[in-house]
mmCIF file of C-alpha atoms in Angstrom:
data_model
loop_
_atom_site.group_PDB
_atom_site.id
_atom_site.type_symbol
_atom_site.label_atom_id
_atom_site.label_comp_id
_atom_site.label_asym_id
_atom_site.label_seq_id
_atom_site.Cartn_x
_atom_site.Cartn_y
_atom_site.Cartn_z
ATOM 1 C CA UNK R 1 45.132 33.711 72.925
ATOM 2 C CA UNK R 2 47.567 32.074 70.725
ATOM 3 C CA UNK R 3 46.119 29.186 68.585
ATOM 4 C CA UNK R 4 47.679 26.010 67.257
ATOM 5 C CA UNK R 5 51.329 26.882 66.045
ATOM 6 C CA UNK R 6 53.407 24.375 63.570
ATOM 7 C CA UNK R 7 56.405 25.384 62.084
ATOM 8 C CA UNK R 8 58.082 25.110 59.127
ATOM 9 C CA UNK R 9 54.918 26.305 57.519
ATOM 10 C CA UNK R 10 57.043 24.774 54.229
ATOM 11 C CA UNK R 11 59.743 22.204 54.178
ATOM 12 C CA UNK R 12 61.627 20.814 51.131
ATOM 13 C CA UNK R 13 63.640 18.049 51.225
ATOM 14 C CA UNK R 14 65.703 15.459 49.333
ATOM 15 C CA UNK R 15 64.340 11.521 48.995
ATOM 16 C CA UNK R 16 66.227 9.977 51.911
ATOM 17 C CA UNK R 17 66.788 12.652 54.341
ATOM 18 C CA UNK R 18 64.542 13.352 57.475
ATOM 19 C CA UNK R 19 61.681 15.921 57.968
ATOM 20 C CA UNK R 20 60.442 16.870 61.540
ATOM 21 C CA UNK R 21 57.617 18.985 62.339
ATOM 22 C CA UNK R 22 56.841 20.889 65.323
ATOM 23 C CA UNK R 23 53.698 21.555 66.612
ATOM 24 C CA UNK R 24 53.026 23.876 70.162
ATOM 25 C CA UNK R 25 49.052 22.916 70.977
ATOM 26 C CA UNK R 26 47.044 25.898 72.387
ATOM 27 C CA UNK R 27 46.816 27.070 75.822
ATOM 28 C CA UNK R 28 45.895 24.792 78.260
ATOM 29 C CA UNK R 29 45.443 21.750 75.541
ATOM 30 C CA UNK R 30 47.372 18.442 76.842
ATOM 31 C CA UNK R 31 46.291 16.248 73.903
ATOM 32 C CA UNK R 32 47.941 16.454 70.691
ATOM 33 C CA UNK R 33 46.866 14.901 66.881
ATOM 34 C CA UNK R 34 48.216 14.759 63.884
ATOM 35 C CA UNK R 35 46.707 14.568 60.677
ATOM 36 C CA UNK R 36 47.882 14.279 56.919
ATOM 37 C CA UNK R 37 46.255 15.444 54.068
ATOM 38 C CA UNK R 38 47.223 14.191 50.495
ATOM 39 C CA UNK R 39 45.949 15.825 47.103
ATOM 40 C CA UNK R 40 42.459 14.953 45.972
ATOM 41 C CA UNK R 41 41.952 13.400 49.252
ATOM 42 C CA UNK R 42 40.844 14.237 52.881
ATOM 43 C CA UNK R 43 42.583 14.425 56.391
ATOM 44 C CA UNK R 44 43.418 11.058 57.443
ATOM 45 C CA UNK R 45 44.168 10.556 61.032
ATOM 46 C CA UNK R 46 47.793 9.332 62.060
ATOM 47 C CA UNK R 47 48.744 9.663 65.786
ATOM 48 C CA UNK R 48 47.059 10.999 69.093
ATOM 49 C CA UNK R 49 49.702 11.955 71.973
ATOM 50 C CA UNK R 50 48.712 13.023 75.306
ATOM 51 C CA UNK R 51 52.187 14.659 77.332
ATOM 52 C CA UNK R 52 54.956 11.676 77.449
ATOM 53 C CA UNK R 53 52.595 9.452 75.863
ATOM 54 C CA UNK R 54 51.740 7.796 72.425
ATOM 55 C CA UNK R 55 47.623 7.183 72.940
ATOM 56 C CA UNK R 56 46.690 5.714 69.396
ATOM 57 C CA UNK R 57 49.072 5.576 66.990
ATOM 58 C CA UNK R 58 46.997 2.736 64.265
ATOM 59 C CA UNK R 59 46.852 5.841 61.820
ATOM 60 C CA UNK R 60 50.482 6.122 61.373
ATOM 61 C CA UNK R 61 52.970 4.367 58.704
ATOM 62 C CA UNK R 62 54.594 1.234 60.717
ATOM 63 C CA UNK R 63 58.140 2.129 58.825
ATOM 64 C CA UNK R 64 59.966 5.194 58.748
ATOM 65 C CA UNK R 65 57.409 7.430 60.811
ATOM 66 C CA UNK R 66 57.777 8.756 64.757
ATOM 67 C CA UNK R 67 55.836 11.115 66.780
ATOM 68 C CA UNK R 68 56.294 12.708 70.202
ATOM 69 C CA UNK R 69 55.000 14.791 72.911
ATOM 70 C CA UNK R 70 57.406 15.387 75.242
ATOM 71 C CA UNK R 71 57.131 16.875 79.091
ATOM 72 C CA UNK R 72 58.452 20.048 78.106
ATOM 73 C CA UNK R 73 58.494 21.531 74.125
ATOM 74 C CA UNK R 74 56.386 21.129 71.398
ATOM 75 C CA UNK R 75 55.246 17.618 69.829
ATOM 76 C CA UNK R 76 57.204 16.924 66.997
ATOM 77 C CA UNK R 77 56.377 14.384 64.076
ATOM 78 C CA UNK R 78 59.732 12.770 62.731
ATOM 79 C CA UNK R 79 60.038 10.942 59.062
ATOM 80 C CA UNK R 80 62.952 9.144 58.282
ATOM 81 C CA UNK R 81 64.339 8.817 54.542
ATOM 82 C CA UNK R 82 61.882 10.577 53.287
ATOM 83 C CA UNK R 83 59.595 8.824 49.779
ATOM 84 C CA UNK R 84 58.385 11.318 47.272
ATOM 85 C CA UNK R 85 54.966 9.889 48.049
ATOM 86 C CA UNK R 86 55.192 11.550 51.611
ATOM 87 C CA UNK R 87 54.192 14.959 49.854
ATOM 88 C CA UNK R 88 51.616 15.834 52.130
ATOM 89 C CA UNK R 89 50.210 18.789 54.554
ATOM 90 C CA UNK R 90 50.702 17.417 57.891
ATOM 91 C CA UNK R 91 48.189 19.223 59.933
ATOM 92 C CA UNK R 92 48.341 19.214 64.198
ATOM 93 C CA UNK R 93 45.435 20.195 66.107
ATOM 94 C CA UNK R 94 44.760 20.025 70.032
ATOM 95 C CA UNK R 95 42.045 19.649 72.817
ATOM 96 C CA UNK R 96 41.505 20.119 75.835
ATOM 97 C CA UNK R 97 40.845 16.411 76.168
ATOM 98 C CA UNK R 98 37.808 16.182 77.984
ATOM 99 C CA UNK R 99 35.108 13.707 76.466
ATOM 100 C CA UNK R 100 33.524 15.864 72.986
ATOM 101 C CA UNK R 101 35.672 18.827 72.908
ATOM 102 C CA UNK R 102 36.286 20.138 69.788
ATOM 103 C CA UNK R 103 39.995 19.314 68.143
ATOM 104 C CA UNK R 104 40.981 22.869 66.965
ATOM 105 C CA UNK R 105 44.049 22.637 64.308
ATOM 106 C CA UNK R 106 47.064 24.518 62.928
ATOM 107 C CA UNK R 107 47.583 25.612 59.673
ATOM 108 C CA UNK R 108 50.082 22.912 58.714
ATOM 109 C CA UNK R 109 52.947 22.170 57.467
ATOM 110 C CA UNK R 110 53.367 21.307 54.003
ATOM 111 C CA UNK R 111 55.926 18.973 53.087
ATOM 112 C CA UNK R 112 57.656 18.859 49.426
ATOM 113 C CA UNK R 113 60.141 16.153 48.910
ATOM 114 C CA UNK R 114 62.068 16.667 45.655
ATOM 115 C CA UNK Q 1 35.420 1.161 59.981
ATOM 116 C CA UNK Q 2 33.970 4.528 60.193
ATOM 117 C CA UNK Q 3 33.044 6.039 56.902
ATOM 118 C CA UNK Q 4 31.971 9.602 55.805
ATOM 119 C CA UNK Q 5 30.396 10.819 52.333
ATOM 120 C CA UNK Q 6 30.009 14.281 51.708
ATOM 121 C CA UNK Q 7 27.888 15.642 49.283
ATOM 122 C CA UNK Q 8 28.255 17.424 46.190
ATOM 123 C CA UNK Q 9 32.107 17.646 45.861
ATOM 124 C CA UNK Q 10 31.618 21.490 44.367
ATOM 125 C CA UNK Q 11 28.906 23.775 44.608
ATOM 126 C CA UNK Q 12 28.577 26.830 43.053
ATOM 127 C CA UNK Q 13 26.036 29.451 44.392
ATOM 128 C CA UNK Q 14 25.028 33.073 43.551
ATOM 129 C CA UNK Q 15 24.759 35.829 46.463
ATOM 130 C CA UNK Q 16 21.955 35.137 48.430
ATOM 131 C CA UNK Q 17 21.137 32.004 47.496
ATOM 132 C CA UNK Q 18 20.360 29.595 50.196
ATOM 133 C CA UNK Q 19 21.162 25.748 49.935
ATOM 134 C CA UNK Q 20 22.770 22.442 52.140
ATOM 135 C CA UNK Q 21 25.736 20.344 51.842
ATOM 136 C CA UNK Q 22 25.377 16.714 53.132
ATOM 137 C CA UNK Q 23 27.445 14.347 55.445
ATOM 138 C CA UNK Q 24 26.326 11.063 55.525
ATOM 139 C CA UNK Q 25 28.131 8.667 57.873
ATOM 140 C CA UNK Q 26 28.314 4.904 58.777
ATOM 141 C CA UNK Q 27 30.226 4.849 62.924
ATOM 142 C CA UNK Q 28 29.939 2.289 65.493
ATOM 143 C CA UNK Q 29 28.511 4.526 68.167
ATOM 144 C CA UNK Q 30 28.770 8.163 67.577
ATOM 145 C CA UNK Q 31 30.790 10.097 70.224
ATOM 146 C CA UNK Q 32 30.304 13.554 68.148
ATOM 147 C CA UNK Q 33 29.854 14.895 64.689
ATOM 148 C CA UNK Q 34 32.073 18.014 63.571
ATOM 149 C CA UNK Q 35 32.126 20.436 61.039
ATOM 150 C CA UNK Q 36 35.078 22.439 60.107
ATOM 151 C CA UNK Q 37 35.543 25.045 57.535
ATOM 152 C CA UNK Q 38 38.558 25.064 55.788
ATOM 153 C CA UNK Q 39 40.206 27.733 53.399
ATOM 154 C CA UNK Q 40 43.192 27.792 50.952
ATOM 155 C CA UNK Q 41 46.156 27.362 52.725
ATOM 156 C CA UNK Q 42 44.656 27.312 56.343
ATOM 157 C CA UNK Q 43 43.864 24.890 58.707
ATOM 158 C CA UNK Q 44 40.371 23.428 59.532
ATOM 159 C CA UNK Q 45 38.434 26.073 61.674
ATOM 160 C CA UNK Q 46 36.199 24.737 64.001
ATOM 161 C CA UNK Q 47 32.182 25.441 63.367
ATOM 162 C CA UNK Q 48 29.749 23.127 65.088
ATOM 163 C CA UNK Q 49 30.206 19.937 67.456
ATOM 164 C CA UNK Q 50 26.645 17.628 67.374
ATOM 165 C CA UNK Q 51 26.050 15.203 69.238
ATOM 166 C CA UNK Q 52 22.786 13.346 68.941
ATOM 167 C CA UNK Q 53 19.782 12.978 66.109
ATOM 168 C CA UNK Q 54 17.328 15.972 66.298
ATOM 169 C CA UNK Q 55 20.254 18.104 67.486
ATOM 170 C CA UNK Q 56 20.657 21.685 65.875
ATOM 171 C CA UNK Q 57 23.494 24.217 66.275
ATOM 172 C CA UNK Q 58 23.240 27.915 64.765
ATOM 173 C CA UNK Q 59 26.377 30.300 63.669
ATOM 174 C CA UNK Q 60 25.617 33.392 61.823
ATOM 175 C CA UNK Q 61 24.476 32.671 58.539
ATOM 176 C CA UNK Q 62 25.232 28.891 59.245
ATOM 177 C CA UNK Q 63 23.065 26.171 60.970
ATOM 178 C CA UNK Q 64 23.743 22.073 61.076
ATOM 179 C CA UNK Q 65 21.721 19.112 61.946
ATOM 180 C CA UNK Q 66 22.123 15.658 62.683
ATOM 181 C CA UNK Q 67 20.228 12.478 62.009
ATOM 182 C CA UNK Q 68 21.026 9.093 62.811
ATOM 183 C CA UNK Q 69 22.331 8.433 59.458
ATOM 184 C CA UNK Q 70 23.546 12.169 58.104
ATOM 185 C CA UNK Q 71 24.085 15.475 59.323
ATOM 186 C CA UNK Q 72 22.854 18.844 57.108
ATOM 187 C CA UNK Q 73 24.931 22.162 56.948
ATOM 188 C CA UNK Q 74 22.228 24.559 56.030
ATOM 189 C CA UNK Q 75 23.311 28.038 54.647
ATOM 190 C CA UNK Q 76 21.421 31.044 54.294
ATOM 191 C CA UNK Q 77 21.707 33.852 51.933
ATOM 192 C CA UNK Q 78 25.087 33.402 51.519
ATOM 193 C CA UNK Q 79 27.956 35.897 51.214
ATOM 194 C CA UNK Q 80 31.510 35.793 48.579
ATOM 195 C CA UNK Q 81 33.108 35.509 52.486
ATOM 196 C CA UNK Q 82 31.380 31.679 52.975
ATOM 197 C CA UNK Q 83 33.388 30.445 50.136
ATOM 198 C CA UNK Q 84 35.597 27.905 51.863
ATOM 199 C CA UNK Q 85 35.693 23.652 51.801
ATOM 200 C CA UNK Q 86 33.654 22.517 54.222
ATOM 201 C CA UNK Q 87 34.262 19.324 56.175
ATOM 202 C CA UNK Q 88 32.762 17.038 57.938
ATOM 203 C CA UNK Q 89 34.383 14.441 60.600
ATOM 204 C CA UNK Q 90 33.280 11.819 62.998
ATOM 205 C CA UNK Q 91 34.116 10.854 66.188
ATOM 206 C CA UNK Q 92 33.095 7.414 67.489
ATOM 207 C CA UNK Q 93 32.576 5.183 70.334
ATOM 208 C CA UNK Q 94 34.759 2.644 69.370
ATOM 209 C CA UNK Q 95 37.642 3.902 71.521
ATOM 210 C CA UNK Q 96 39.118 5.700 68.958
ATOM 211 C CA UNK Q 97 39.715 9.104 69.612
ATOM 212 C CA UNK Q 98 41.150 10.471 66.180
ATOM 213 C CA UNK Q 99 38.536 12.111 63.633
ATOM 214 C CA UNK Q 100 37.326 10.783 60.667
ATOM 215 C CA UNK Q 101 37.037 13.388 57.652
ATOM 216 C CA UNK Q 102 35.003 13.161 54.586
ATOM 217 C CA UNK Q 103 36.903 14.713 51.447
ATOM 218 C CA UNK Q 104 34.783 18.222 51.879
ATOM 219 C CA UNK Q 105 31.982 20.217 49.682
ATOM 220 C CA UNK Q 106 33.669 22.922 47.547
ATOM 221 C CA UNK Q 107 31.659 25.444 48.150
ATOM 222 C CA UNK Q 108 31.839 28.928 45.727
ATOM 223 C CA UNK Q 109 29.500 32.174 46.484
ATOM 224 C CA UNK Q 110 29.380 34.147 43.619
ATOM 225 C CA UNK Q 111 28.588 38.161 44.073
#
């Protein structure tokens, strides 16, 4: 019973190249959200994807950041030219989407941008 | 704009002893409250889901409530294993269906 998998777990990059992350929900969970965490602060809310669709996206940056979920593969949240202020864990978690159930996350991926 | 306070920031308790961490919250219409427990390096894990004021929820040594205005994480003789952040998040009515996350209670159980 496989939970919430992202991958990298780590990813370095330069300023100015692109990071994606991956993110496979858990069994049977058709709605996807990502998260991002910053130092000293809590997880802010960025994008909510059901399959083939971008549901709510006010949490993400209007420049430079993408998300999908497509019909088949894992949802994958893409940042172009990368800032040193996008330092973050970016944390995914996934529901069953049915009204109150509980968002249940991965472990994250956390980004380093040299 | 939803808004949640948690309450202290650290807390540092001895083996046994019993004490609460606080969530207070400002939503327009409250679809759910959640608590997560988070350790170093890990993801949130999922503890309690409340829903309306005067509801309770009970997990091991763990139990929440929920008023109106705040919800309570209770904890009971404590063990060095409940060390963790604790967080607190709230969904609301307003369409919306990403969580909002206070910044978390520190929370250190000394043997």
């Amino acid at each position: 019973n496989a939970g919430v998998m992202q991958n990298p777990r780590h990813l370095v990059r330069r300023r100015g190249q692109e990071a994606r992350l991956r993110c496979s929900p858990m069994k049977g969970h058709s709605h996807v959200y990502w998260y991002r965490q910053l130092p000293e602060e809590g997880l802010k809310f960025m994008v909510y994807l059901q399959k083939e669709n971008i549901i709510d996206e006010s949490g993400m940056p209007k420049e430079r950041f993408s998300a999908e979920f497509p019909k088949e593969g894992p949802s994958i949240l893409r940042i172009q030219q990368v800032v040193r202020g996008d330092s973050a864990a970016y944390f995914c978690a996934s529901s069953q989407g049915d009204v109150n159930q509980p968002q249940h996350f991965g472990d994250g991926t956390r980004l380093s941008i040299l | 704009e939803d808004q949640v306070t948690q309450s202290p920031e650290a807390l540092r308790l001895q083996e046994g002893e019993s004490s609460s961490l606080n969530c207070s919250y400002t939503v327009s219409g409250l679809r759910g409250l959640f608590w997560y427990r988070q350790d170093p390096g890990k993801g949130p894990e999922f503890l309690f889901t409340l829903y309306s004021a005067g509801e309770e929820k009970e997990k091991e040594r763990l139990k929440a409530t929920l008023t109106k205005k705040e919800s309570f994480l209770h904890i009971t003789a404590p063990k060095p294993e409940d060390s963790a952040t604790y967080l607190c998040a709230v969904q609301s009515g307003g369409g919306a269906d990403g969580l909002t996350f206070g910044k978390g209670t520190h929370l250190i159980i000394q043997p």
